[in-house]
Coordinates of C-alpha atoms in Angstrom, one line a residue:
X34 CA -9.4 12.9 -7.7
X35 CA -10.3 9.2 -8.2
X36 CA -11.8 8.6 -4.9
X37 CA -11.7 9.6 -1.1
X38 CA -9.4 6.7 -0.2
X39 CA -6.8 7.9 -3.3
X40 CA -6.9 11.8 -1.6
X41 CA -6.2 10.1 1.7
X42 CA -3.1 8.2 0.5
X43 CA -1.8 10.8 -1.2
X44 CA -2.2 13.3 1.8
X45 CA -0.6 10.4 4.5
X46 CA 2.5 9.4 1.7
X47 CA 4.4 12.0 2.5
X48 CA 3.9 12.6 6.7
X49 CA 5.4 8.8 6.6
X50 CA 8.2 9.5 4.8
X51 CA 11.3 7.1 6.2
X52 CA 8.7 5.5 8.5
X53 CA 8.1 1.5 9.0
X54 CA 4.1 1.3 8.4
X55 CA 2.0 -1.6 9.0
X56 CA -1.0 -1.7 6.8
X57 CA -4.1 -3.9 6.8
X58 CA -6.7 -4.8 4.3
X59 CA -4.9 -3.0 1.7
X60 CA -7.2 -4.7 -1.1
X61 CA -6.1 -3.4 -4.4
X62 CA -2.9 -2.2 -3.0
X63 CA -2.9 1.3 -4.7
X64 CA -3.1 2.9 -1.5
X65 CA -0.1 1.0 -0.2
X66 CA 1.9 1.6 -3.7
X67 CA 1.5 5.3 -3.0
X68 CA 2.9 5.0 0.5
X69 CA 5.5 3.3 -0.6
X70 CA 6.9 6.0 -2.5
X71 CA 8.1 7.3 0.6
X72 CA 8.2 5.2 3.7
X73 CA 11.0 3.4 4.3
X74 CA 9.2 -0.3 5.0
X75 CA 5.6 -1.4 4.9
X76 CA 4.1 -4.8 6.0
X77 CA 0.5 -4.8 4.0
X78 CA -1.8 -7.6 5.4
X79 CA -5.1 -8.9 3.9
X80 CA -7.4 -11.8 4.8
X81 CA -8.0 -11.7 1.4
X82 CA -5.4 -14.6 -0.8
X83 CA -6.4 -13.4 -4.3
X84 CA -5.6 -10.2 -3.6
X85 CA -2.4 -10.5 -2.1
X86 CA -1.4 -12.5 -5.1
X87 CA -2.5 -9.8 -7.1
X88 CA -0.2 -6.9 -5.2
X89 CA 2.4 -9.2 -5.3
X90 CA 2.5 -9.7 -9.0
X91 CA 1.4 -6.5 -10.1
X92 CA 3.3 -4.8 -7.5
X93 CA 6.6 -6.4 -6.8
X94 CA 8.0 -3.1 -4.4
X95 CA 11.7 -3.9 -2.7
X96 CA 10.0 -2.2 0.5
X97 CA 6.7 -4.0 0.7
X98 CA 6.2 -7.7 2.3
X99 CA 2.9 -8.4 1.0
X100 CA 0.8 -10.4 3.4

């Protein structure tokens, strides 16, 4: 597929189904967007501003507080 991290995400999505999942440095936020296809809350963190601005804009998901 597109990368390791992409296989991985798309292997963990659906053993997290309904779960509450606490994710940090989710950089991009693909990863996370793919979780969130199936878990029922996720708290994403990242040290890094610019790219929590980013996930938040291009990313606006009811069940992800973007951090």
């Amino acid at each position: 597929m597109l990368s390791p991290q992409w296989d991985l995400y798309a292997h963990l999505a659906p053993k997290l189904a309904g779960q509450n999942v606490l994710e940090v440095g989710f950089g991009t936020g693909f990863g996370t967007l793919q979780l969130a296809r199936t878990a029922a809350r996720i708290m994403a963190a990242e040290v890094d501003a610019d790219a929590v601005k980013f996930a938040q804009m291009a990313f606006p998901l009811g069940n992800v507080d973007w951090r």
